[in-house]
XYZ file of C-alpha atoms in Angstrom:
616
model
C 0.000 0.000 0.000
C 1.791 3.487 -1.155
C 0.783 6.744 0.333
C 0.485 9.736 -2.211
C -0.393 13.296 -3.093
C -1.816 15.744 -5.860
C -3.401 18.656 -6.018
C -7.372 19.092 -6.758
C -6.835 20.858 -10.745
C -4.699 17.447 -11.146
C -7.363 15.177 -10.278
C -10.883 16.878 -11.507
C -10.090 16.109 -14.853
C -9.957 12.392 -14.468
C -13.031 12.010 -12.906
C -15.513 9.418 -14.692
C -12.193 8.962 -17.269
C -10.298 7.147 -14.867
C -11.643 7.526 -11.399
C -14.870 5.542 -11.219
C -16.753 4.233 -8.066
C -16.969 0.419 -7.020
C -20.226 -0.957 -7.281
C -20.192 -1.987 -3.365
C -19.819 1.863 -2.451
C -22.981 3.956 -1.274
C -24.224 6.439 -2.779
C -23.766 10.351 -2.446
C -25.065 11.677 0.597
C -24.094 14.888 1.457
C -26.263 17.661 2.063
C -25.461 21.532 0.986
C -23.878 22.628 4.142
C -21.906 19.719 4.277
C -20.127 20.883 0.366
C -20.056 24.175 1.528
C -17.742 23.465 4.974
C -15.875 21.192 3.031
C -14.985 24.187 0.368
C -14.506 26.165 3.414
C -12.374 23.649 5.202
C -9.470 23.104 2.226
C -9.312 27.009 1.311
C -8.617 27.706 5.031
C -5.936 24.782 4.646
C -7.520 22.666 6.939
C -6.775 18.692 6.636
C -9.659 17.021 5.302
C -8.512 13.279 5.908
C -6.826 10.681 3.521
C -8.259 8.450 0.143
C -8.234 5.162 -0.559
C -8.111 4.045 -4.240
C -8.368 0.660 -5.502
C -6.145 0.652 -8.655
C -7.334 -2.089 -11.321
C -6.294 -3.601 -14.727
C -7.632 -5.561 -17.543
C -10.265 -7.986 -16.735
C -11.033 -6.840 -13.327
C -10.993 -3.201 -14.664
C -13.826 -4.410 -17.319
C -15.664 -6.188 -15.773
C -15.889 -4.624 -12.110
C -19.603 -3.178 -11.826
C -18.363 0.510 -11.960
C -20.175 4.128 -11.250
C -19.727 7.752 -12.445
C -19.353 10.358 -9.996
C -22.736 12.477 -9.791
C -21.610 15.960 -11.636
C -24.702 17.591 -12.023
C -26.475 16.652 -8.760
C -30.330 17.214 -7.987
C -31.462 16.545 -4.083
C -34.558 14.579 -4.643
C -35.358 11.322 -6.373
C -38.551 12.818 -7.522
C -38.446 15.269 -10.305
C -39.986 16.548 -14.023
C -39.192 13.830 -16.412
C -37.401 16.877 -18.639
C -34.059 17.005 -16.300
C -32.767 14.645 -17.742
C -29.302 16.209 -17.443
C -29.222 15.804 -13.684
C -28.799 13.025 -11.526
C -29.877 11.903 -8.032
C -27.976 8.642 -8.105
C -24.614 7.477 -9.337
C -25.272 7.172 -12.824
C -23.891 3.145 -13.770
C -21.207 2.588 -16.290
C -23.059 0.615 -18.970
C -21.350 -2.205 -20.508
C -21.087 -1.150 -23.852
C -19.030 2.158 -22.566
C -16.728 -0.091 -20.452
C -14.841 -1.283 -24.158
C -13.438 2.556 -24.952
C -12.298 2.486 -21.073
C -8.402 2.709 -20.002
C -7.148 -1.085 -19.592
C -6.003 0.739 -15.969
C -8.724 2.443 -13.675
C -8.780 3.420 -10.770
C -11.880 2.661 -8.085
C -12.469 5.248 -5.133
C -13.118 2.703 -2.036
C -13.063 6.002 0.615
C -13.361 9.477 -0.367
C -16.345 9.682 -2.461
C -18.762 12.198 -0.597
C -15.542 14.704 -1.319
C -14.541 13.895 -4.467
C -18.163 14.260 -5.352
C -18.485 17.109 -3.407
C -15.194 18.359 -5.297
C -16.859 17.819 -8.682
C -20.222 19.000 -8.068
C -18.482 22.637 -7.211
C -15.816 22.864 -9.358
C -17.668 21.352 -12.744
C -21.250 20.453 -11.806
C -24.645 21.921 -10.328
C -26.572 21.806 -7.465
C -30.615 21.813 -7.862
C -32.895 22.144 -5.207
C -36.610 22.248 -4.715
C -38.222 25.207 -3.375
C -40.102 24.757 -0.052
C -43.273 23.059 -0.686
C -43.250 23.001 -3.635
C -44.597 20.264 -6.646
C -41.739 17.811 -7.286
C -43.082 17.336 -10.771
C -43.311 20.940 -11.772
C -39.868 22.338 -13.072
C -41.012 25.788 -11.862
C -40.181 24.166 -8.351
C -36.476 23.721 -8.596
C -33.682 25.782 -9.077
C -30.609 24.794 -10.572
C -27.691 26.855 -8.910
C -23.623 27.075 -8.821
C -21.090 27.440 -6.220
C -20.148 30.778 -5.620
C -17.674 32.794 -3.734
C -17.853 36.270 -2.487
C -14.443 37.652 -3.841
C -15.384 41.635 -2.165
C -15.885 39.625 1.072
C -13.068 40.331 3.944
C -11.920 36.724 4.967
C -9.806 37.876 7.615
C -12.359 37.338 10.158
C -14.798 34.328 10.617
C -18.074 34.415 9.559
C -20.878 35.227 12.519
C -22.926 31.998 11.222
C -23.254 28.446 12.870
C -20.572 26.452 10.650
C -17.913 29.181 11.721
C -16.946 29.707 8.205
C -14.172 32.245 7.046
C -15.059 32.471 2.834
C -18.547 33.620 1.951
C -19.340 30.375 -0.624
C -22.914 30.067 -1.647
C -24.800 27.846 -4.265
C -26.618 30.256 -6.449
C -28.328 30.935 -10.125
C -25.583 31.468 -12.687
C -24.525 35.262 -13.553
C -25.474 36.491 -10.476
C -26.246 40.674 -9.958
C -22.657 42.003 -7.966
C -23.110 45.327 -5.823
C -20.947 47.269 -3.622
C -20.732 44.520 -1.588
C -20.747 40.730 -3.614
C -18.584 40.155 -6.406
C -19.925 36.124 -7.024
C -17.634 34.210 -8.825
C -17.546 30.813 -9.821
C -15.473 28.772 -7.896
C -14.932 26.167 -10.902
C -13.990 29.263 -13.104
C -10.643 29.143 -11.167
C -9.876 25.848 -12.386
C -8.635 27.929 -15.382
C -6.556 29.960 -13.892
C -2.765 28.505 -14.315
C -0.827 30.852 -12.739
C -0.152 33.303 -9.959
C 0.301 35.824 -12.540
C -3.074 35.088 -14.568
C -4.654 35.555 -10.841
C -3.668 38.887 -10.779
C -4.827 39.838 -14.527
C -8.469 38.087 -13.483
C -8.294 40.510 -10.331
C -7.335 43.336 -12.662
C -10.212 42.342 -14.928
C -12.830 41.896 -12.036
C -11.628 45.712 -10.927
C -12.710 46.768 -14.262
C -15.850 45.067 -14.666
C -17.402 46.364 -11.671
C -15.840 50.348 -12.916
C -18.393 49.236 -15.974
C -21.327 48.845 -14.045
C -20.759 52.084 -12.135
C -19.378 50.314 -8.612
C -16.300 52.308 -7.436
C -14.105 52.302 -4.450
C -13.603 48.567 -4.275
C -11.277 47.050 -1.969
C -9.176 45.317 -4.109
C -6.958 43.380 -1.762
C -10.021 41.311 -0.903
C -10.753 40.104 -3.791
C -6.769 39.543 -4.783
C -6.480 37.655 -1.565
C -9.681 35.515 -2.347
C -8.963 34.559 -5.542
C -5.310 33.586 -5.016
C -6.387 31.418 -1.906
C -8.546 30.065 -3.919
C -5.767 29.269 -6.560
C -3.384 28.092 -4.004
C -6.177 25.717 -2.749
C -6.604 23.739 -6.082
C -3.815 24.390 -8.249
C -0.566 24.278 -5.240
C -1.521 22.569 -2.081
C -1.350 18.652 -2.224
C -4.769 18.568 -0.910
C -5.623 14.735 -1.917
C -3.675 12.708 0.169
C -4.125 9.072 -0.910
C -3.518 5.477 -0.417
C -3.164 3.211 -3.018
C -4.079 -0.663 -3.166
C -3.207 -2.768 -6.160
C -4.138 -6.590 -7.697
C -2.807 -8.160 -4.682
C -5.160 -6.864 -2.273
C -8.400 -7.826 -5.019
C -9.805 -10.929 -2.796
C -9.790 -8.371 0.402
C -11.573 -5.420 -1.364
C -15.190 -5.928 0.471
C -13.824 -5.903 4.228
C -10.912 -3.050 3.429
C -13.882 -1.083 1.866
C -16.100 -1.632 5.340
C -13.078 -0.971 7.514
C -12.120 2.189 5.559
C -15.571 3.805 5.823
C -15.980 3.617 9.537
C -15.147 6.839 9.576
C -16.141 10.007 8.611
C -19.875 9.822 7.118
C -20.336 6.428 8.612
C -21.689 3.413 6.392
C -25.323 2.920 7.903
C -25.794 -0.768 8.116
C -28.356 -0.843 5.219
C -25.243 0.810 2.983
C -23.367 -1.817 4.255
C -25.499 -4.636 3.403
C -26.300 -3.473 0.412
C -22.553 -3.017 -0.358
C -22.245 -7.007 0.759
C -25.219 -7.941 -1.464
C -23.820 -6.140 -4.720
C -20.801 -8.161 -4.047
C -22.260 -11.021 -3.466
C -24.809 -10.940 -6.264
C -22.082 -10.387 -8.584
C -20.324 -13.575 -7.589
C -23.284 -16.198 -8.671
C -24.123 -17.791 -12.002
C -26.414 -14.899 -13.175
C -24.732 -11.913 -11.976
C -26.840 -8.866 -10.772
C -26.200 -5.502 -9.558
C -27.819 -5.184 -6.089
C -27.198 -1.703 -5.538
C -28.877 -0.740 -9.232
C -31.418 -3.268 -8.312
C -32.151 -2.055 -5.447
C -32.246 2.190 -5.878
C -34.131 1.596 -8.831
C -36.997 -0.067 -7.109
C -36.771 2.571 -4.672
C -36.803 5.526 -7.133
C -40.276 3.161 -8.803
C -41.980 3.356 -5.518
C -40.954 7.241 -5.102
C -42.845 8.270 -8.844
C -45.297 5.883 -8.141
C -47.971 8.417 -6.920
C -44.971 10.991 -6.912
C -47.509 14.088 -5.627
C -48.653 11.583 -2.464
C -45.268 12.395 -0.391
C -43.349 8.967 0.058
C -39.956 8.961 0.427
C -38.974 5.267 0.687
C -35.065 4.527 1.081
C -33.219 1.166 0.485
C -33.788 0.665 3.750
C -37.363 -0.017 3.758
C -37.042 -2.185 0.502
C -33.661 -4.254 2.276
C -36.163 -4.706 5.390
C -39.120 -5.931 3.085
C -36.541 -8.370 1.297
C -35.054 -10.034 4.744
C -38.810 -10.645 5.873
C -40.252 -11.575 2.150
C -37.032 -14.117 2.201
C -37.597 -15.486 5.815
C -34.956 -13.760 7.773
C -35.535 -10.575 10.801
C -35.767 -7.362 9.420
C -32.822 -6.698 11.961
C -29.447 -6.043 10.678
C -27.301 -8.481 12.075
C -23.841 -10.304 10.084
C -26.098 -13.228 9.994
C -27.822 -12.132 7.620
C -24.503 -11.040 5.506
C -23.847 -14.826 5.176
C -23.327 -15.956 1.324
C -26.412 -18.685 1.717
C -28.801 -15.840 2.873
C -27.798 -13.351 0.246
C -28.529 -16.004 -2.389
C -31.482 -16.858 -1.500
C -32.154 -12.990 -1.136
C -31.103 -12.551 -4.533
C -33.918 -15.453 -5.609
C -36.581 -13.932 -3.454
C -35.719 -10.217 -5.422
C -36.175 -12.058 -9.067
C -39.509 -13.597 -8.314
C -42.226 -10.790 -9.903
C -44.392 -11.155 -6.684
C -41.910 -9.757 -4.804
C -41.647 -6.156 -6.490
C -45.721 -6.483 -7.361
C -45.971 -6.749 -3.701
C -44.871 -3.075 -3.452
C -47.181 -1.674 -5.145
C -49.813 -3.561 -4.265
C -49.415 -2.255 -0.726
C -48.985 1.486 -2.497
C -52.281 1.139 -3.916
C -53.417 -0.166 -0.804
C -52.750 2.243 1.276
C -53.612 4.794 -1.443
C -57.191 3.828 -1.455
C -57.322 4.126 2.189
C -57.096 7.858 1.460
C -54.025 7.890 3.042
C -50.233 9.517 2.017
C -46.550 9.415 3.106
C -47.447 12.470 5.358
C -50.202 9.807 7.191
C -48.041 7.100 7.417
C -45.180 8.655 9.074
C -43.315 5.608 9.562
C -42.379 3.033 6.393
C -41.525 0.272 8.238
C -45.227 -0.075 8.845
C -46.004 -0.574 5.579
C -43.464 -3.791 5.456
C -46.117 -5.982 7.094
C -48.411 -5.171 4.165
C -45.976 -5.552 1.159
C -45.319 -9.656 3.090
C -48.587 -9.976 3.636
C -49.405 -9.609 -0.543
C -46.054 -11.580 -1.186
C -47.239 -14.523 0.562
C -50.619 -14.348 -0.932
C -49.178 -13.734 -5.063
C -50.910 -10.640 -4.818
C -53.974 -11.201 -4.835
C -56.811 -8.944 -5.306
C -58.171 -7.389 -1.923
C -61.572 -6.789 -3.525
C -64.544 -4.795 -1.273
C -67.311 -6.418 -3.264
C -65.641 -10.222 -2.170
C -66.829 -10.537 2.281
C -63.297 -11.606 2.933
C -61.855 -8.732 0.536
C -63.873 -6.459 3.174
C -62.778 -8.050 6.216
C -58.883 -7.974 5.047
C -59.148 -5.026 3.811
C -60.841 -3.515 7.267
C -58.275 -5.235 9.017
C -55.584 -4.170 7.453
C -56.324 -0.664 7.914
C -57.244 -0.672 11.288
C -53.548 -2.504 12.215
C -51.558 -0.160 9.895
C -54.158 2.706 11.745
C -53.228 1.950 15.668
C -49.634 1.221 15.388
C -49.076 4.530 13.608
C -51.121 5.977 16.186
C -49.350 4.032 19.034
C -45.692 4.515 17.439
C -45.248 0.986 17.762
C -42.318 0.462 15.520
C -40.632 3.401 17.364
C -39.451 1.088 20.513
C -38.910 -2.396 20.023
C -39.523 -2.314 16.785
C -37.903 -5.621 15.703
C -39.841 -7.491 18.197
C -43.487 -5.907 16.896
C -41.887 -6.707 13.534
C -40.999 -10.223 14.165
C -44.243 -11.287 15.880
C -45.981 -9.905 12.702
C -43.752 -11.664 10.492
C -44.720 -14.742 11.975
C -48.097 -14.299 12.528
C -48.668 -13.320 8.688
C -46.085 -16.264 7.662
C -48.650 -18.642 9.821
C -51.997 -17.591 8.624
C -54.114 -18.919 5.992
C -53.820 -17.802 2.774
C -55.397 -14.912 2.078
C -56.245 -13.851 5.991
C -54.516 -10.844 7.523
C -54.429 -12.396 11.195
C -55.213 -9.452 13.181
C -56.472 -11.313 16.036
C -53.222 -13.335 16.887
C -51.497 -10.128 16.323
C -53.739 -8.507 18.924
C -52.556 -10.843 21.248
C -49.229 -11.055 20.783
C -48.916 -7.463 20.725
C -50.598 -7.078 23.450
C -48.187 -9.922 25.697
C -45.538 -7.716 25.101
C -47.419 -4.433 26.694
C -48.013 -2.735 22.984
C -51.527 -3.548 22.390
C -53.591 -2.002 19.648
C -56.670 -1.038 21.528
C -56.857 2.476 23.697
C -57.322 2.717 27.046
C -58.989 6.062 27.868
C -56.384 8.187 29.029
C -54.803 7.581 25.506
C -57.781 8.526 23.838
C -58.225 11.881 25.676
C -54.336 12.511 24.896
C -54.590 12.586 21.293
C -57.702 14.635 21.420
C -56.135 16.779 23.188
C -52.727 17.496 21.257
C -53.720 16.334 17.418
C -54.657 19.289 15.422
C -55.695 19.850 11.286
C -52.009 19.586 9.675
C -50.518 16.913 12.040
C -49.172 14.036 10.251
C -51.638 11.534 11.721
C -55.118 13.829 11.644
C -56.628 11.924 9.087
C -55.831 8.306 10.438
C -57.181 9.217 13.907
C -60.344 10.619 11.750
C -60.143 7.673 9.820
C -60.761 5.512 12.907
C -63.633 7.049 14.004
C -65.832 6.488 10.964
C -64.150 2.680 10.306
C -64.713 0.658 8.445
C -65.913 2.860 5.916
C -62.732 4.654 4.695
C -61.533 1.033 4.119
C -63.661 0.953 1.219
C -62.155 0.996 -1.893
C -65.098 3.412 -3.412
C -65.015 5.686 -0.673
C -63.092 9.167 -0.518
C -62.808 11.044 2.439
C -61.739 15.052 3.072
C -60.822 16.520 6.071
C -63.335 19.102 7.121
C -63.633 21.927 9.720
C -66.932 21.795 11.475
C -67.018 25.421 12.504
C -65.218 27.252 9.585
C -61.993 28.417 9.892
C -62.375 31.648 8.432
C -65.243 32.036 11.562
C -62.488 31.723 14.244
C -59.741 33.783 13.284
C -59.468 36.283 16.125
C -59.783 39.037 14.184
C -63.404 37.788 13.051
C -64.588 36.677 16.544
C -64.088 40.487 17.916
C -65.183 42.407 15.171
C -68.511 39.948 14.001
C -69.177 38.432 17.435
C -68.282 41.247 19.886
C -66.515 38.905 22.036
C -63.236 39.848 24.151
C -59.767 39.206 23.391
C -59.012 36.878 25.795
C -62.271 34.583 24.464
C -61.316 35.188 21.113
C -57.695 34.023 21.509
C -59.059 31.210 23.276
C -61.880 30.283 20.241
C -58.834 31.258 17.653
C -56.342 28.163 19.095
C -59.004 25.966 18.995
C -60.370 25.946 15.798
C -57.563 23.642 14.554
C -58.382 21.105 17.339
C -58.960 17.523 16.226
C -62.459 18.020 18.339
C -63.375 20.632 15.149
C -62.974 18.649 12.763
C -64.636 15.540 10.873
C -64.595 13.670 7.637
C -66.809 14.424 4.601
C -67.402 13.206 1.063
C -65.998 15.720 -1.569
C -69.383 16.410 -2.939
C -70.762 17.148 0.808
C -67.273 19.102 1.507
C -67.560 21.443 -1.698
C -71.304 21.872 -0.534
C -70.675 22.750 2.747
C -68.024 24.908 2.196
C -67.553 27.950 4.563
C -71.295 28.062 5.814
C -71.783 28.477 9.619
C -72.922 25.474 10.806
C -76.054 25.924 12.243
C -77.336 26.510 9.149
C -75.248 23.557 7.541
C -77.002 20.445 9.855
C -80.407 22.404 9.065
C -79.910 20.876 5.807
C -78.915 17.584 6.771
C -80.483 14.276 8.053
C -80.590 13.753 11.683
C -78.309 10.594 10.935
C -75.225 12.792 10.652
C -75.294 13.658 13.930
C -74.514 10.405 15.331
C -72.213 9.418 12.208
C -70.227 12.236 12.823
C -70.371 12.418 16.945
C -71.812 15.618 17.177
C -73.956 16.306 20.948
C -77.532 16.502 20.057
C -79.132 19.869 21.043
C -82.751 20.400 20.658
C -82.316 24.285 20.637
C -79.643 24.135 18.534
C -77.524 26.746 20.218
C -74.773 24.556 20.416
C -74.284 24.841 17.091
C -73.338 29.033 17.217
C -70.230 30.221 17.099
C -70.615 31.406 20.559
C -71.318 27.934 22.148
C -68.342 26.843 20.116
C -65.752 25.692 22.966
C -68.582 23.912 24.931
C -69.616 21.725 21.767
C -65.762 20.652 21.701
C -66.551 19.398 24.966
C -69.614 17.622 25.000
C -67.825 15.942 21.191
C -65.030 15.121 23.126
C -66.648 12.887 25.462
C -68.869 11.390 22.627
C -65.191 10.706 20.876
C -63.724 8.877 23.831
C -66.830 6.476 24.373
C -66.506 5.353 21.104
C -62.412 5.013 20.956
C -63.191 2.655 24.274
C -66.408 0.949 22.976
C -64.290 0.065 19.795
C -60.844 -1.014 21.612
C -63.570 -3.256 23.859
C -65.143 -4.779 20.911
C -61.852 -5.214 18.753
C -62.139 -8.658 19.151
C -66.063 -8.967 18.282
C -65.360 -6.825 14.908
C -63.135 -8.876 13.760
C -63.826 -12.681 14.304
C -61.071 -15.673 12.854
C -62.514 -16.322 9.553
C-alpha cells in the first residue's frame, strides 16, 4: 500500500475517465452545508482526511460493476421527467461504454462524498426544490452554482453556525454584484494557471465592476480571495491518498467496510447493500444489487410521486429479509453468502416487487399519504402480507376482501397511532412476520397479532387516558389527523369506493381572532381562546368531496339544518334540541360535549376489537 499526493486541478479532470466508483460503495449523501464546509475547510488549509483508491487492470478493470461520480447533482429522487441532465444517483457505467475504457482504472473505495463534493463545485450543479413546492413541476427547482464572495473580507470568521471564514454560496448562474458581492464561480478558477493570470483576473474583475458604475472597491479582498482560492486547487497537495493494487483484489469488500468507519459512517443498510452487490455479482447470473435495489426505490418514489413517500433502500432491504424469511434486523447473519442467495432469488420472483405496489395502492385507497403514514416500516407488514398471498386482489365487493381489507387498515391505523415500531420495533416486527407467515392464505391475522402485541405491553386497543391525549394534542395539519379521523368512521374509509376530506366543522375563516371580535363582539381573551381551537382535532370531521364542496364555509347551524338527523350520530356531534350549540358562541362547549362522545366510542371500539373482527 503506497501513500500519495496531488493537487485538486490534477485530479478533476480524471473524474468518470479514470476515477470511477466500485459498485459496493454507497451512494452520495451529502447535504449543501456539508459541500459548503468542506470548500470552506481546504481554502482555510484545513486537513480534510486521507483516500483510498483501488487501482485495477484488464479484466477486473472491465468487468468490475463501476459508477460515475454524480456531476450535475439534484437533491430529490422525484423530479420533471425533462431534467434529464441531472442526476440523483450514481449514474452506472453501462457495458457497452466499459470497451473505450483505459485497460487501468482506478476505483475510489473512501473518499467519495468529497470527491463528489469536489466535482459538483468545481464542474457540476446543485438543484434544489423550493419549499413546498410540486416535485413534478420544473417551476419548483432551481438549478444553482457554487459561488464565492471575492469583495468579502476573509480575515475574520463568519458570525454563522458552521464558523466559516469564505462567503461560498450555491446560487443561479450570472449572479447581480453590488458594492458589496462580487460572485464568482469557484470552478472558473480551475482555469486559472498561474499566480500571474490571478492577478490579470483581479485586474479584470476591478474593471468590470468600474463598468457597471461600482467604485471604491477594496481590491486586496478580492486579490487575496482569488489567489487562496488558486493556491487551494492548483498548489496545495490537498488529496492525500492510499493506493491498493491486484494483490489486495480478494480483500476489497472488508478493506472497503473498515475504511468507511469513519467520517460519514456506512449505515448498516449501505453496508449490506454493499455485501449484497458483491455477493450478487459472484453467482451464475450476476446482478447488480445496488442498481437493483435504488431503482426499485426511485419506482416506488414516482409511483404516486404528488402523495409524499420517500422510501429509502432501507425499507425495501427490510421488506426483502422478511419476504425471504430472515428478521428485518441487521445483524452479520444475515450477511452470510447462503442468505444473500437466496435474497437474490426472493428479489427475481415478480411477486416480490408487485408486492410493493400492491401495498402502495393499498394504502392509497385508504385515502391515506406518506405524510399519514409517518413511519415506512409499517407498511413492510403489508408488502409480506401480498407476497405470501401472489398478490392477490383485496376486492370490497368479495366478504373476505372487506374483512382484510378492514383489518388491514385498522392494524396499519393503531400502530401509527401508538408509534409501535418506534421502541422495540424488531420485536413488533418479528411477531408480525410470523403471525402473517402462519396464517391462511389470504387472511390478515389481526387477532393473533392482537394478542401477541398485546403480551408484550403494545396492544392495539386504547385505554382512555390515551384517547383523551390525542384529542387533546392532534390538530388539522398533524401528520396523523386523518388516520385518527379515519378511525372514528371505520370501516368505511376502508372501502375501496369511498373518498374522504378533512373538514372543519365550525369554519376556519369564523375563528380567526380578528373575526370573533369584530362579528361576534366577544373579548380578546375569548377570542384568543376560540382562535387556538379551531384547529383542534375536536373541530374537525370527515366528509365526502361532494358534501365538503357543498358545505363549504357556511356556519354550521345553518349547515345540519340541511342535513339528516343521521349525521349527527355518524359524525359524533352532541344533540341539542335548541340548537344553540351549534353558534359560534357555544363553540368551545360543543368541543366538549364531542369530546366525550369521541372517547366512548375510541373505548367501545378497543372493547369490541375482538367482536369486529372474528377468525374467519
Amino acid at each position: 500500500m503506497t501513500y500519495q499526493s496531488m493537487q485538486i486541478a490534477n485530479i478533476i479532470p480524471d473524474i468518470n475517465n479514470q476515477f470511477f466508483l466500485p459498485g459496493i460503495q454507497r451512494e452520495f449523501v451529502w447535504n449543501t452545508d456539508q459541500i459548503i464546509q468542506l470548500f470552506d475547510s481546504v481554502i482555510r488549509g484545513y486537513p480534510i482526511g486521507s483516500f483510498l483508491f483501488w487501482n485495477v487492470r484488464g479484466k477486473v478493470a472491465k468487468e468490475r460493476i463501476k459508477y460515475e461520480f454524480i456531476k450535475h447533482y439534484i437533491t430529490e429522487g422525484v423530479y420533471p421527467a425533462e431534467f434529464d441532465d441531472r442526476d440523483f444517483r450514481n449514474p452506472k457505467v453501462r457495458d457497452e461504454y466499459s470497451e473505450g475504457l483505459p485497460n487501468k482504472l482506478t476505483l475510489v473505495l473512501d473518499g467519495q462524498q468529497r470527491l463528489s463534493s469536489f466535482y459538483i463545485g468545481l464542474k457540476g450543479s446543485l438543484t434544489d426544490r423550493g419549499y413546498n413546492q410540486r416535485k413534478k413541476k420544473p417551476d419548483s427547482w432551481d438549478r444553482k452554482k457554487l459561488y464565492m464572495n471575492l469583495l468579502f473580507d476573509n480575515a475574520t470568521v463568519m458570525d454563522n453556525e458552521f464558523g466559516l471564514k469564505y462567503m461560498l454560496e450555491f446560487k443561479e448562474p450570472k449572479p447581480s454584484h453590488s458594492e458589496t458581492e462580487y460572485w464568482f464561480f469557484v470552478g472558473d478558477i480551475l482555469d486559472i494557471e498561474s499566480r500571474d493570470d490571478a492577478y490579470e483576473r483581479t485586474d479584470e474583475i476591478m474593471n468590470e465592476l468600474e463598468m457597471v458604475g461600482i467604485d471604491g472597491i477594496e481590491r486586496s479582498n478580492i486579490q487575496r480571495n482569488l489567489n487562496d482560492l488558486w493556491q487551494t486547487f492548483h498548489e496545495r497537495n490537498i488529496i492525500n491518498y492510499y493506493e491498493l493494487g491486484a494483490k489486495h483484489n480478494d480483500d476489497i469488500l472488508d478493506i472497503f467496510i473498515r475504511a468507511n468507519d469513519g467520517g460519514t459512517q456506512l449505515s448498516k443498510e449501505e453496508m449490506m447493500l454493499s455485501v449484497a452487490t458483491a455477493e450478487w455479482s459472484k453467482s451464475n447470473n450476476p446482478t447488480d444489487a445496488r442498481k437493483k435495489v435504488t431503482t426499485l426505490v426511485d419506482k416506488l418514489n414516482n409511483y404516486y410521486p404528488n402523495s409524499n413517500f420517500n422510501f429509502a433502500t432501507n425499507f425495501v432491504l427490510r421488506s426483502l429479509l422478511v419476504a425471504t424469511g430472515l428478521r428485518s434486523k441487521y445483524d452479520m447473519q444475515a450477511f452470510s453468502s447462503d442468505n444473500l442467495q437466496e435474497m437474490k432469488s426472493t428479489f427475481e420472483e415478480d411477486e416480490f416487487e408487485g408486492s410493493f405496489f400492491k401495498a402502495l395502492d393499498l394504502i392509497k385507497s385508504y385515502g391515506l399519504d406518506g405524510r399519514s403514514v409517518s413511519s415506512t416500516v409499517a407498511i413492510i407488514p403489508i408488502v409480506y402480507f401480498f407476497y405470501l398471498n401472489k398478490n392477490y386482489n383485496l376486492s370490497w365487493e368479495s366478504k373476505q376482501g372487506r374483512k382484510t381489507r378492514a383489518k388491514i387498515f385498522y392494524w396499519l391505523s393503531t400502530t401509527l397511532l401508538k408509534g409501535s415500531y418506534t421502541q422495540s420495533g424488531h420485536q413488533v416486527m418479528t411477531v408480525t412476520q410470523d403471525a402473517i407467515e402462519a396464517a391462511p392464505r389470504g387472511v390478515f391475522p389481526l387477532e393473533s397479532l392482537h394478542h401477541e402485541v398485546l403480551a408484550m405491553g403494545k396492544p392495539i386497543t386504547f385505554l382512555e387516558e390515551e384517547a383523551r391525549e390525542m384529542l387533546q394534542s392532534l390538530k388539522y395539519r398533524d401528520r396523523h389527523a386523518k388516520i385518527f379521523l379515519s378511525l372514528l368512521y371505520f370501516p368505511d374509509p376502508a372501502s375501496e369506493h369511498e373518498t374522504f376530506e378533512i373538514d372543519h366543522i365550525f369554519p376556519r375563516s369564523e375563528l380567526t381572532e380578528r373575526n370573533l371580535i369584530e362579528d361576534y363582539d366577544m373579548n380578546v381573551t375569548q377570542a384568543k381562546r376560540y382562535d387556538s381551537l379551531r384547529d383542534s382535532i375536536l373541530n374537525l370531521q370527515l366528509l365526502t368531496p361532494e358534501e365538503n364542496a357543498e358545505k363549504a364555509d357556511r356556519p354550521y347551524n345553518e349547515w345540519l339544518q340541511s342535513r339528516h338527523e343521521s349525521q349527527l350520530n355518524r359524525h359524533y356531534i352532541p344533540q341539542d334540541d335548541n340548537q344553540d350549540l351549534y353558534t359560534v358562541a357555544q363553540f368551545e362547549d360543543f368541543l366538549n360535549l364531542r369530546k366525550e362522545l369521541i372517547v366512548s366510542e375510541i373505548i367501545e371500539m378497543s372493547n369490541k376489537i375482538e367482536e369486529l373482527f372474528d377468525s374467519s
